[in-house]
Coordinates of C-alpha atoms in Angstrom, one line a residue:
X1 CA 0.0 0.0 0.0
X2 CA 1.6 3.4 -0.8
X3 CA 2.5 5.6 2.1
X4 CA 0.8 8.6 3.3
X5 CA 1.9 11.8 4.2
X6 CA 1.4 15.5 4.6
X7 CA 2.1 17.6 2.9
X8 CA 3.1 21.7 4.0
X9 CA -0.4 23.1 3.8
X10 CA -1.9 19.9 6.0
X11 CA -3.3 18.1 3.4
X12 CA -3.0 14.6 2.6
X13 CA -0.6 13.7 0.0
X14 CA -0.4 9.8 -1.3
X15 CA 3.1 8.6 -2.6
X16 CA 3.4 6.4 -5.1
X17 CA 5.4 2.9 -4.2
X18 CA 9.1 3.0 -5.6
X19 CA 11.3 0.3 -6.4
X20 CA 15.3 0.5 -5.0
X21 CA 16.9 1.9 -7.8
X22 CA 20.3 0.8 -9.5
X23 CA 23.7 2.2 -8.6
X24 CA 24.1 2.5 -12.3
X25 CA 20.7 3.7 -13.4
X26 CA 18.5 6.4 -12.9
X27 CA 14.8 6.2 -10.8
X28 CA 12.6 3.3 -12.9
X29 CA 9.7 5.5 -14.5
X30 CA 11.0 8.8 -14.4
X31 CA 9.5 10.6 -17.4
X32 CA 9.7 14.5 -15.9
X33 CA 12.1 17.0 -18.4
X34 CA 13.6 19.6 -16.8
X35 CA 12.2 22.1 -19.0
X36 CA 8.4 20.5 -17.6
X37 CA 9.8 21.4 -14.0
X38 CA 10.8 24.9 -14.6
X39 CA 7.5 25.6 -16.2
X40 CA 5.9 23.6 -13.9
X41 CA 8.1 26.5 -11.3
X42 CA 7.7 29.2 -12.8
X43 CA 4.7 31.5 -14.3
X44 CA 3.4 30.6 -17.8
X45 CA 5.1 31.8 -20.7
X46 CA 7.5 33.6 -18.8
X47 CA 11.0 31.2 -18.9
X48 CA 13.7 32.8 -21.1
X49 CA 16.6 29.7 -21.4
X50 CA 19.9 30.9 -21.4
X51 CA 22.4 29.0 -24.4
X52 CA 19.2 27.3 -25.8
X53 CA 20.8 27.6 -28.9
X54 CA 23.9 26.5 -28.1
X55 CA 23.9 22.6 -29.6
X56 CA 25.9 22.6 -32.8
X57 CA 24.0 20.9 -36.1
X58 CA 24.9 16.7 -35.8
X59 CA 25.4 16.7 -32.3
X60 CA 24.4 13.1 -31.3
X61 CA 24.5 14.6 -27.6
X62 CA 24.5 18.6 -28.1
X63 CA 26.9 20.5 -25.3
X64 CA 25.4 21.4 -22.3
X65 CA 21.9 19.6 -23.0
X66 CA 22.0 18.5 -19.6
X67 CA 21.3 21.3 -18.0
X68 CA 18.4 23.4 -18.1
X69 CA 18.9 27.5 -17.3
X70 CA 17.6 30.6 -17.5
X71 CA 15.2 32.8 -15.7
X72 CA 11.6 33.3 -15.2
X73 CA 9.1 34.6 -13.0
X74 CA 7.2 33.3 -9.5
X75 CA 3.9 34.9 -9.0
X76 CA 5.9 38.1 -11.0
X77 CA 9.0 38.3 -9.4
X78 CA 11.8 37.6 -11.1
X79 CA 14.3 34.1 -10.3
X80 CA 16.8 32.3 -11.9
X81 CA 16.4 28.8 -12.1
X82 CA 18.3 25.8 -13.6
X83 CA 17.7 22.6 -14.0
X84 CA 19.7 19.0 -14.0
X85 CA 18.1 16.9 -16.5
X86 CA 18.6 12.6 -15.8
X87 CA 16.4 12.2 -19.5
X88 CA 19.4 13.6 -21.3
X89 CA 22.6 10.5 -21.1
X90 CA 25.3 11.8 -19.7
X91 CA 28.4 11.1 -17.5
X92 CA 30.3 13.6 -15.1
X93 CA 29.9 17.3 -15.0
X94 CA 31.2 19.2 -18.3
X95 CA 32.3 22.6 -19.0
X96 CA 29.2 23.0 -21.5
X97 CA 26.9 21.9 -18.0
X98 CA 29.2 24.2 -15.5
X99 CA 29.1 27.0 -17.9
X100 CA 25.4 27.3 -17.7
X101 CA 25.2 26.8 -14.2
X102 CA 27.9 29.7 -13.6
X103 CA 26.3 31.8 -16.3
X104 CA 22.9 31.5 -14.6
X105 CA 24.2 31.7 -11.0
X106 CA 26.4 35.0 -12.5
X107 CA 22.7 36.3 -13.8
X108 CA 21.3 36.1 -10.7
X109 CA 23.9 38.0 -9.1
X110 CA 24.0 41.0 -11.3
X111 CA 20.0 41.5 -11.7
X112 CA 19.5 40.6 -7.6
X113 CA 17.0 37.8 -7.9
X114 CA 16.8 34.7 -5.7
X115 CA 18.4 31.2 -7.4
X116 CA 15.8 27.7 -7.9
X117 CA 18.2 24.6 -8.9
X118 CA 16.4 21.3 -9.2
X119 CA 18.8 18.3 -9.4
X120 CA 18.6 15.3 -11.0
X121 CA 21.3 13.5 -12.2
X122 CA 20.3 9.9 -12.3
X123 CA 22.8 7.5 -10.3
X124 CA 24.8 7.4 -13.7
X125 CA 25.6 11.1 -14.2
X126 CA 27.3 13.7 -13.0
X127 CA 30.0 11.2 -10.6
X128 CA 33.0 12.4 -9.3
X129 CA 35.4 12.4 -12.4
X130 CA 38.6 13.6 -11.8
X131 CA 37.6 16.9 -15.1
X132 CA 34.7 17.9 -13.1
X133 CA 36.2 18.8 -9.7
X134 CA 37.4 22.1 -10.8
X135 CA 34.4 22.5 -12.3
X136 CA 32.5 21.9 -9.1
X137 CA 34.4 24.3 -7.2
X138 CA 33.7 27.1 -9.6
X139 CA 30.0 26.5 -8.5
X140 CA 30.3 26.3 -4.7
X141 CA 32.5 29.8 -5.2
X142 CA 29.3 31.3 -6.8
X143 CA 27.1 30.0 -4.2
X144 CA 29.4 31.2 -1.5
X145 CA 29.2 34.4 -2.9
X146 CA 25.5 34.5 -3.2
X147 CA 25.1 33.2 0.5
X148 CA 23.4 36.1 2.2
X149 CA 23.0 37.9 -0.8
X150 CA 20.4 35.8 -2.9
X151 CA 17.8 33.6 -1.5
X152 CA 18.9 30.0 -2.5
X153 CA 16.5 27.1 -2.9
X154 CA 17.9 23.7 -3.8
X155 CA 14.7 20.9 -5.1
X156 CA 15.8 17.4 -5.0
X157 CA 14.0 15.1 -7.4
X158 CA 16.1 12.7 -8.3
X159 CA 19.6 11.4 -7.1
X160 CA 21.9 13.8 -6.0
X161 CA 25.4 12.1 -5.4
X162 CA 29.1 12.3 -5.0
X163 CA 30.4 16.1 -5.0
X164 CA 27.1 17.3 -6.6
X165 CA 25.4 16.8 -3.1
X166 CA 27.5 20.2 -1.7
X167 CA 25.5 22.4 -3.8
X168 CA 22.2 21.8 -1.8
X169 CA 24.0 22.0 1.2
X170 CA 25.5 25.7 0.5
X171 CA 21.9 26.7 -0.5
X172 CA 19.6 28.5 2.5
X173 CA 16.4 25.7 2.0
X174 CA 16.9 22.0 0.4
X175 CA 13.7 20.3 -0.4
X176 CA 13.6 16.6 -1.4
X177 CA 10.0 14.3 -2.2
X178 CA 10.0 11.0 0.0
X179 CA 10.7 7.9 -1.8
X180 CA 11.8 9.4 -5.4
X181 CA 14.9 11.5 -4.1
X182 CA 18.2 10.6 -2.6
X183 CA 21.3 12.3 -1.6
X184 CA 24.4 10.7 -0.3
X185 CA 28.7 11.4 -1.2
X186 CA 29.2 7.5 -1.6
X187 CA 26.9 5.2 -3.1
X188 CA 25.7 2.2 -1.2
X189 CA 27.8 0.1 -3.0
X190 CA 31.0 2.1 -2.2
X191 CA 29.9 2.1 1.4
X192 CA 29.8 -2.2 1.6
X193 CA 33.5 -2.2 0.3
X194 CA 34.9 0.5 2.1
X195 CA 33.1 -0.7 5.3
X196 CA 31.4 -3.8 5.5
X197 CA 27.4 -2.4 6.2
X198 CA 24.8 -2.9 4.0
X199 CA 22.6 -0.4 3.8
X200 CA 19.7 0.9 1.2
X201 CA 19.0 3.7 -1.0
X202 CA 16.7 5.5 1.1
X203 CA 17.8 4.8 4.6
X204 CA 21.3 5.9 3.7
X205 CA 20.3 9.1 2.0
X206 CA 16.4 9.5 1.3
X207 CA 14.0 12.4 1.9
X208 CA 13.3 10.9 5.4
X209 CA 16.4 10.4 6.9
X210 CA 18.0 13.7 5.5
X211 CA 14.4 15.7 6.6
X212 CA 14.4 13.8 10.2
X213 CA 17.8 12.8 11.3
X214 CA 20.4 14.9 9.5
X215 CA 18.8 17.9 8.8
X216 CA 20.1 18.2 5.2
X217 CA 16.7 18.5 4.3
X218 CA 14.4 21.8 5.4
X219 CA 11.2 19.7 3.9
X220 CA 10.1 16.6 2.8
X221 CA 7.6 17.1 0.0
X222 CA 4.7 13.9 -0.7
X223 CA 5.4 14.6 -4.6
X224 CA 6.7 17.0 -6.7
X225 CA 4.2 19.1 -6.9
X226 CA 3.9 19.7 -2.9
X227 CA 7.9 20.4 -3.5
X228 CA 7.0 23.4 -5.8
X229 CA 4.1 24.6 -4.1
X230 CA 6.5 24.4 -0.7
X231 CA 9.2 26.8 -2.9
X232 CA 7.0 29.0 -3.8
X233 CA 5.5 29.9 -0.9
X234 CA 8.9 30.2 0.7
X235 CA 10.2 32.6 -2.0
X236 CA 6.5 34.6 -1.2
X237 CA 8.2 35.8 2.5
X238 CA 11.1 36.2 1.3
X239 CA 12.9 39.4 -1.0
X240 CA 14.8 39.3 -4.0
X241 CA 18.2 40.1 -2.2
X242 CA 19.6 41.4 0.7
X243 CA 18.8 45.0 -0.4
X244 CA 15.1 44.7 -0.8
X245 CA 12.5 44.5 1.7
X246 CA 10.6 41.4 1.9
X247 CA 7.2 41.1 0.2
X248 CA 4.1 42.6 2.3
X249 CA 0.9 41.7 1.5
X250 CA -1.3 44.1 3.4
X251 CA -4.3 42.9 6.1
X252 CA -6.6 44.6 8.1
X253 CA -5.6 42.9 11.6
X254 CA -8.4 43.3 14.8
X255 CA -7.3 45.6 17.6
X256 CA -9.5 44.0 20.0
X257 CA -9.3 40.8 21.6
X258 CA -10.8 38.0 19.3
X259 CA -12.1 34.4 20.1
X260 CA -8.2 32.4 19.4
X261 CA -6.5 35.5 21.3
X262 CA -8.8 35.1 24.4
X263 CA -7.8 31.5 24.1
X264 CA -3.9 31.7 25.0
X265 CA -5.1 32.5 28.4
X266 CA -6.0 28.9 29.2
X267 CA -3.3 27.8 27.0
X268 CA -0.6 27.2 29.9
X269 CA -1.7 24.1 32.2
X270 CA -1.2 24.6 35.9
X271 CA 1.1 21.8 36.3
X272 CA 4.6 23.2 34.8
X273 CA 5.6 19.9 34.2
X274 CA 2.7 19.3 31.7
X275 CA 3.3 20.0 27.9
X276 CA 1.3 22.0 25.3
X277 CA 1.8 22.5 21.7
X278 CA 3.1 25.6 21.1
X279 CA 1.7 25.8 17.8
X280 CA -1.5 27.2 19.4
X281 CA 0.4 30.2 20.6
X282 CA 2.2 30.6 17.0
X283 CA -1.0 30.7 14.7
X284 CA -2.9 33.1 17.5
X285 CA -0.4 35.7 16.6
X286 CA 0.1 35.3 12.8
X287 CA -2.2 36.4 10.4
X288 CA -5.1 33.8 9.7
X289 CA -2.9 31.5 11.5
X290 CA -0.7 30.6 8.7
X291 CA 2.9 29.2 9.8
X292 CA 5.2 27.7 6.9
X293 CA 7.3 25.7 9.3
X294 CA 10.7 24.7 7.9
X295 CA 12.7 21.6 9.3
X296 CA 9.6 19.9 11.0
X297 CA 10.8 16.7 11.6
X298 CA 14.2 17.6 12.5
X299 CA 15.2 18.6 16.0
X300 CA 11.1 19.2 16.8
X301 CA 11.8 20.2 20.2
X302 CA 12.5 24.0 18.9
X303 CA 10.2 25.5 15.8
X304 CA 11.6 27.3 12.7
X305 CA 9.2 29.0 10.2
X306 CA 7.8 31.9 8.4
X307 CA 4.5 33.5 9.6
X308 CA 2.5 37.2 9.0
X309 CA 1.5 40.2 11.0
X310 CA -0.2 42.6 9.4
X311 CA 0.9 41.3 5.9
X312 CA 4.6 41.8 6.4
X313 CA 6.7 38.5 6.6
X314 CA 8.2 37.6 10.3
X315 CA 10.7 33.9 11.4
X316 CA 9.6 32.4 14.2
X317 CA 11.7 30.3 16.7
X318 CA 10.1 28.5 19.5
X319 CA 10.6 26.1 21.8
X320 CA 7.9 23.2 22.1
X321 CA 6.9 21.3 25.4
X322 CA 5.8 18.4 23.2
X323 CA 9.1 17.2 22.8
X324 CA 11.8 16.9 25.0
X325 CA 9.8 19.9 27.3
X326 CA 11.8 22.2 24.8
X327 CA 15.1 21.7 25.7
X328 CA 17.9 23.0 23.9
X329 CA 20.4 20.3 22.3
X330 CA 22.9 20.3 19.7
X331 CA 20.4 19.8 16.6
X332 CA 17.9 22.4 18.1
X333 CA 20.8 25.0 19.1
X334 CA 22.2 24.3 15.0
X335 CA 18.5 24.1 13.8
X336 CA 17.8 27.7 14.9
X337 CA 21.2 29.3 14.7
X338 CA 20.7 29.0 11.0
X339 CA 17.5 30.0 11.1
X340 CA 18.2 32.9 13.0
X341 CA 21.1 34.1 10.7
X342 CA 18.8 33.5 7.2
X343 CA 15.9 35.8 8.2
X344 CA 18.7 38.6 9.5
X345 CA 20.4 38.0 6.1
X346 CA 17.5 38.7 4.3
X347 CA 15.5 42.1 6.4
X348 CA 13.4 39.3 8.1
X349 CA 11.8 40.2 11.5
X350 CA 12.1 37.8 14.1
X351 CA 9.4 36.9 16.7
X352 CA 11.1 34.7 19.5
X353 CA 8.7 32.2 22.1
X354 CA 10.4 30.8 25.0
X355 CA 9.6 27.7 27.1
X356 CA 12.5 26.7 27.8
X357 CA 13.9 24.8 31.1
X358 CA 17.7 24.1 29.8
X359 CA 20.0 22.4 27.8
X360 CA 19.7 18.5 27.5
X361 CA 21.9 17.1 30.4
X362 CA 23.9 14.0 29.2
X363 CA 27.1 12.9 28.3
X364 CA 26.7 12.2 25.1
X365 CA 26.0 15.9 24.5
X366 CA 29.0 17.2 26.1
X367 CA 31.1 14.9 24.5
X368 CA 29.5 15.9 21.1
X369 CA 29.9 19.6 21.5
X370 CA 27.2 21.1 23.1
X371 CA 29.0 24.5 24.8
X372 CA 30.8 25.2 21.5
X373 CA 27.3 24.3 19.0
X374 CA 25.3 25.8 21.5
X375 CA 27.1 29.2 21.3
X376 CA 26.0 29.0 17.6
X377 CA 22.2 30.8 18.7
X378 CA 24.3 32.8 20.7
X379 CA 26.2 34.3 17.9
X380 CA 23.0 34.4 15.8
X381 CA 20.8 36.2 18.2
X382 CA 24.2 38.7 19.1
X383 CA 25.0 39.8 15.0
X384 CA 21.3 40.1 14.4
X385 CA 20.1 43.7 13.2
X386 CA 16.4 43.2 11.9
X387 CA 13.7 43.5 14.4
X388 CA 13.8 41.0 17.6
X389 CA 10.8 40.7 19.6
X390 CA 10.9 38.2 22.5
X391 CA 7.8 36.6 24.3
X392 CA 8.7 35.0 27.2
X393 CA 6.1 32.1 27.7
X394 CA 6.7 29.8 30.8
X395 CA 10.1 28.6 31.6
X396 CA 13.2 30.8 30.9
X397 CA 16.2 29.1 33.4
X398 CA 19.6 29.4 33.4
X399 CA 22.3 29.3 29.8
X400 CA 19.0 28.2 27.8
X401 CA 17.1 31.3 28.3
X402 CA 20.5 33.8 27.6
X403 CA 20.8 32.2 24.4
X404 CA 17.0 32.6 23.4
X405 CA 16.6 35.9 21.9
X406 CA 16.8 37.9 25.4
X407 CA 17.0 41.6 25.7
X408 CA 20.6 41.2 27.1
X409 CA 21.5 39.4 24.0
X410 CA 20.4 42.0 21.2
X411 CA 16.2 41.4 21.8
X412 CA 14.4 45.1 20.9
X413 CA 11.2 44.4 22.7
X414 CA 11.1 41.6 25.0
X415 CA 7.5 40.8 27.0
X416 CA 6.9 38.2 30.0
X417 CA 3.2 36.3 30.0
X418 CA 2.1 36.4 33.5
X419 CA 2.8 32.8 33.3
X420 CA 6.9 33.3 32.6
X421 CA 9.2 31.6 35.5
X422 CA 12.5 33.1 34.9
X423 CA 15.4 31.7 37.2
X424 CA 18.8 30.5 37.1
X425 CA 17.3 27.3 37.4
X426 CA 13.9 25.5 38.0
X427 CA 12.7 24.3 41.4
X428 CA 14.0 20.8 41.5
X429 CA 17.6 21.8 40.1
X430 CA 18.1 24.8 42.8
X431 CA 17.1 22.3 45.7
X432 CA 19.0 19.4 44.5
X433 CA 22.4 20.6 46.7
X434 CA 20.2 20.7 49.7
X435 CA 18.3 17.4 49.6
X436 CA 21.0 15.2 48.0
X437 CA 20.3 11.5 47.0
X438 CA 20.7 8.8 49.7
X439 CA 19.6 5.7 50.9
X440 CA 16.6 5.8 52.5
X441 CA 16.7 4.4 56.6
X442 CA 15.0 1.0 56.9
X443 CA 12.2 2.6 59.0
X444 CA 12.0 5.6 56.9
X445 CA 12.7 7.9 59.3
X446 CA 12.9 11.7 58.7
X447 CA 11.8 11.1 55.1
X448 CA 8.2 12.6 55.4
X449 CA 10.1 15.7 57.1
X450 CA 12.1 16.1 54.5
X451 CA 9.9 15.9 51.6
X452 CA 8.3 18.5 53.4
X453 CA 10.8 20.9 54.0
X454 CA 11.5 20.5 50.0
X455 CA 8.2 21.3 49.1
X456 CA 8.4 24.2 51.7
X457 CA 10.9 25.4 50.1
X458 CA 10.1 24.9 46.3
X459 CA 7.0 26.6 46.7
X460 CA 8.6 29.4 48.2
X461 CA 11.7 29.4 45.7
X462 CA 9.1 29.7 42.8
X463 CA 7.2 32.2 44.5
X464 CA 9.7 34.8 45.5
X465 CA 12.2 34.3 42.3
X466 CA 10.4 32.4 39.1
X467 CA 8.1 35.2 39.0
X468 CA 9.4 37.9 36.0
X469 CA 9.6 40.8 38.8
X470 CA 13.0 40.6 39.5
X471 CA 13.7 40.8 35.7
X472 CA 11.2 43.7 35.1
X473 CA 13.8 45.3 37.7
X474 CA 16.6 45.0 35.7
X475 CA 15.3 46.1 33.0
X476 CA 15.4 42.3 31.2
X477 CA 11.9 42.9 30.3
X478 CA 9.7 45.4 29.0
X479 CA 6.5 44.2 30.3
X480 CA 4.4 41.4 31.8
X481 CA 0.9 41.2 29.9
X482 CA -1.8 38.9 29.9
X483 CA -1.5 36.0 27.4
X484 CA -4.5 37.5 25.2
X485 CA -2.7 40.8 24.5
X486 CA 0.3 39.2 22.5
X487 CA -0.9 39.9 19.4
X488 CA -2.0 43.5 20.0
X489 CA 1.8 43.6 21.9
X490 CA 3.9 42.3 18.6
X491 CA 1.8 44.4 16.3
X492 CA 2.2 47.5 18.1
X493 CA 6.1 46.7 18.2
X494 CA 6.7 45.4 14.9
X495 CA 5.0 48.9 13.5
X496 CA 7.7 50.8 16.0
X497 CA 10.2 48.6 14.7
X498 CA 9.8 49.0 10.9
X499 CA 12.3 51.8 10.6
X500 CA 15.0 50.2 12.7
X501 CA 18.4 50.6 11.5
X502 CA 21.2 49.3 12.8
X503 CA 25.2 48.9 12.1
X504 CA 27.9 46.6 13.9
X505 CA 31.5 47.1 14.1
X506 CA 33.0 47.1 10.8
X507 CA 35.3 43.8 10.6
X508 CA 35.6 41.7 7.0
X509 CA 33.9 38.7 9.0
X510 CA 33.3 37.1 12.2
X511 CA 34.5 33.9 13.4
X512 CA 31.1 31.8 14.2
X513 CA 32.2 29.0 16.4
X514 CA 31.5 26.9 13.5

């Protein structure tokens, strides 16, 4: 039976059953052109090609028919878009296919419009030969050089492999379809002689496990189709380059309190040890309660994504209870420095929700980096000039509440819900010196005391400094509002915000603890 999924706007999306594909052949059944996905991209009637008439008379294989480029339009702005095509048989990378990618890439760069490139290449094609690596490298130059400047979007359709798979990963959003795309630097095959493990196609590279465990992937698309649609309405928040505004689409947004804003006030359960989805909180604030997440099934215990308010395009970062009671880790720290740094490169606004009660405590996460990847946000949230508005939601303690947007760290506007409990550290952390683990006395004696006293003292200790006055004091936050008055609170700011302008210290680059 094929297997289901969802797609970005919720809806159900069927996949259609795909059979392991050969090292040395392309996906059975494939029967897309390139040229069918750029116009399937782009407006109608609006693709120019660049070098269409480039093939020489007799050509059994004319130069550069591999590749696809030119430039179009999405919903009338102008993009540059190439394309890998796995009809056309091939072998590695040519100087007739780099050419056109460089021209195009080049053409993007001079006019300032955002670069599509949908790969391709069939299993076959576009290996590592030893004429192509120079080539390759002229293309990750160009990419570097666009980073920042140019919105970048990278659809997988097919197989991307060997040194092709680095020009996704140097692009700002990398879409692939489950069960038709793969991505990997050594073939399956290559990995059982090098190594000794057997693994498939998909598991080793697939949508799924570069969506959900490596991160390569900012969305995994049912079909092709959902893949466009998921482009497109990414390139609709964001602008042409880094010297245009992004796109507003202007809405009339209710000053008063309305039925979903009313709402938030029950939204935090009594317990503070009981989750909610933060979602809730998210569409309550944007307009019509639109969020185009990116990275869902990666690191899910913080939320990346692009929302409205009052038609102009905001990011979003949140922490969310439901997994892991929003803890920071390595993948989430990463997953939202990233984030952070593409809506800042790009004169995005950026609405931060915290619920957050630390970094996750385990060995494993020391050993794999955590202080130095963890100072990653930090350095986001510290370069960032757009406009950073802070809603401080439940639990703010200790390092994982610095590095989460605050007003310390570079925050413009940063509000407490009278629900926040900001601290060093939670209850059960700041009594663990005094109530240390031991053995419990055969006839428990003292124990009930004890439990007592803790309590006693928790209950104090969260009534005397988890409450937001002591940061209100220091000026840490701007205000403590009912839940119901966020939206009215981030409109009213964002509009204060709009002609924000703001310069750091001139230096030719800083050194991101990478």
């Amino acid at each position: 039976m094929a297997a289901e999924n969802k797609d970005h706007r919720g809806a159900a999306v069927r996949n259609k059953p795909v059979d392991h594909w050969s090292v040395e052949g392309a996906a059975p059944g494939a029967g897309t052109t390139a040229r069918e996905r750029v116009r399937q991209l782009v407006d109608e009637s609006s693709f120019l090609e660049l070098e269409e008439a480039a093939a020489r008379p007799g050509d059994a294989r004319p130069r550069g028919s591999g590749v696809v480029a030119g430039y179009g339009t999405v919903d009338g702005r102008r993009v540059a878009v190439y394309a890998v095509d796995c009809m056309v048989p091939g072998d590695a990378l040519d100087e007739a296919l780099a050419r056109k990618i460089v021209k195009v890439i080049d053409f993007a760069l001079k006019t300032g419009c955002p670069v599509v490139a949908i790969h391709d290449a069939g299993l076959a094609g576009w290996g590592d030969r030893t004429s192509a690596l120079g080539l390759y490298g002229g293309i990750f130059r160009r990419h570097v050089h666009c980073s920042g400047v140019l919105p970048q979007i990278s659809l997988v359709f097919g197989a991307c492999v060997g040194s092709a798979v680095f020009s996704p990963a140097l692009t700002d959003f990398t879409v692939m379809t489950e069960g038709t795309s793969c991505m990997f630097t050594a073939a399956p095959d290559a990995i059982a002689v090098a190594t000794g493990e057997d693994v498939g196609l998909q598991e080793l590279g697939g949508a799924r496990t570069h969506a959900a465990a490596s991160g390569v992937a900012h969305y995994m698309a049912g079909d092709e189709e959902d893949a466009v649609e998921y482009v497109r309405a990414l390139l609709s928040y964001l602008p042409s380059n880094n010297c245009d505004e992004p796109p507003v689409h202007p809405c009339e947004v209710a000053r008063d309190n309305c039925i979903e804003d009313l709402e938030l006030d029950t939204v935090v359960p009594d317990s503070p040890n009981q989750p909610y989805d933060m979602r809730q909180v998210l569409e309550s604030v944007l307009d019509d309660g639109e969020f185009l997440e990116t990275q869902p099934l990666f690191a899910p215990n913080i939320m990346t994504g692009f929302g409205r308010v009052e038609g102009s395009p905001v990011g979003v970062v949140a922490n969310q209870p439901l997994h892991f009671g929003g803890c920071l880790d390595i993948d989430a720290s990463e997953k939202a420095a990233r984030f952070v740094r593409t809506c800042d490169a790009f004169n995005v606004p950026i609405l931060t929700f915290v619920d957050v009660p630390g970094f996750l405590t385990t060995v494993a996460e020391e050993h794999n980096g955590i202080i130095r990847r963890g100072a990653k946000l930090i350095y986001a949230y510290g370069e960032a000039t757009v406009p950073l508005v802070t809603v401080i939601i439940r639990k703010a303690y200790g390092g994982a509440y610095d590095v989460m947007g605050t007003k310390p760290l570079g925050a413009d506007l940063c509000v407490a819900w009278t629900t926040a409990q900001i601290a060093a550290a939670g209850p059960h952390t700041a009594m663990a010196p005094l109530f240390p683990h031991e053995p419990v006395p055969a006839d428990h004696s003292g124990v009930a005391s004890a439990e007592e006293r803790r309590a006693t003292l928790m209950a104090d200790y969260a009534q005397t400094l988890l409450t937001p006055a002591a940061s209100g004091e220091r000026g840490d936050i701007d205000a403590v509002i009912r839940p119901s008055r966020t939206r009215q609170y981030i409109v009213r700011g964002l509009r204060a915000l709009r002609t924000k302008r703001e310069a750091l210290p001139a230096k030719k680059h800083g050194n991101i603890p990478l």
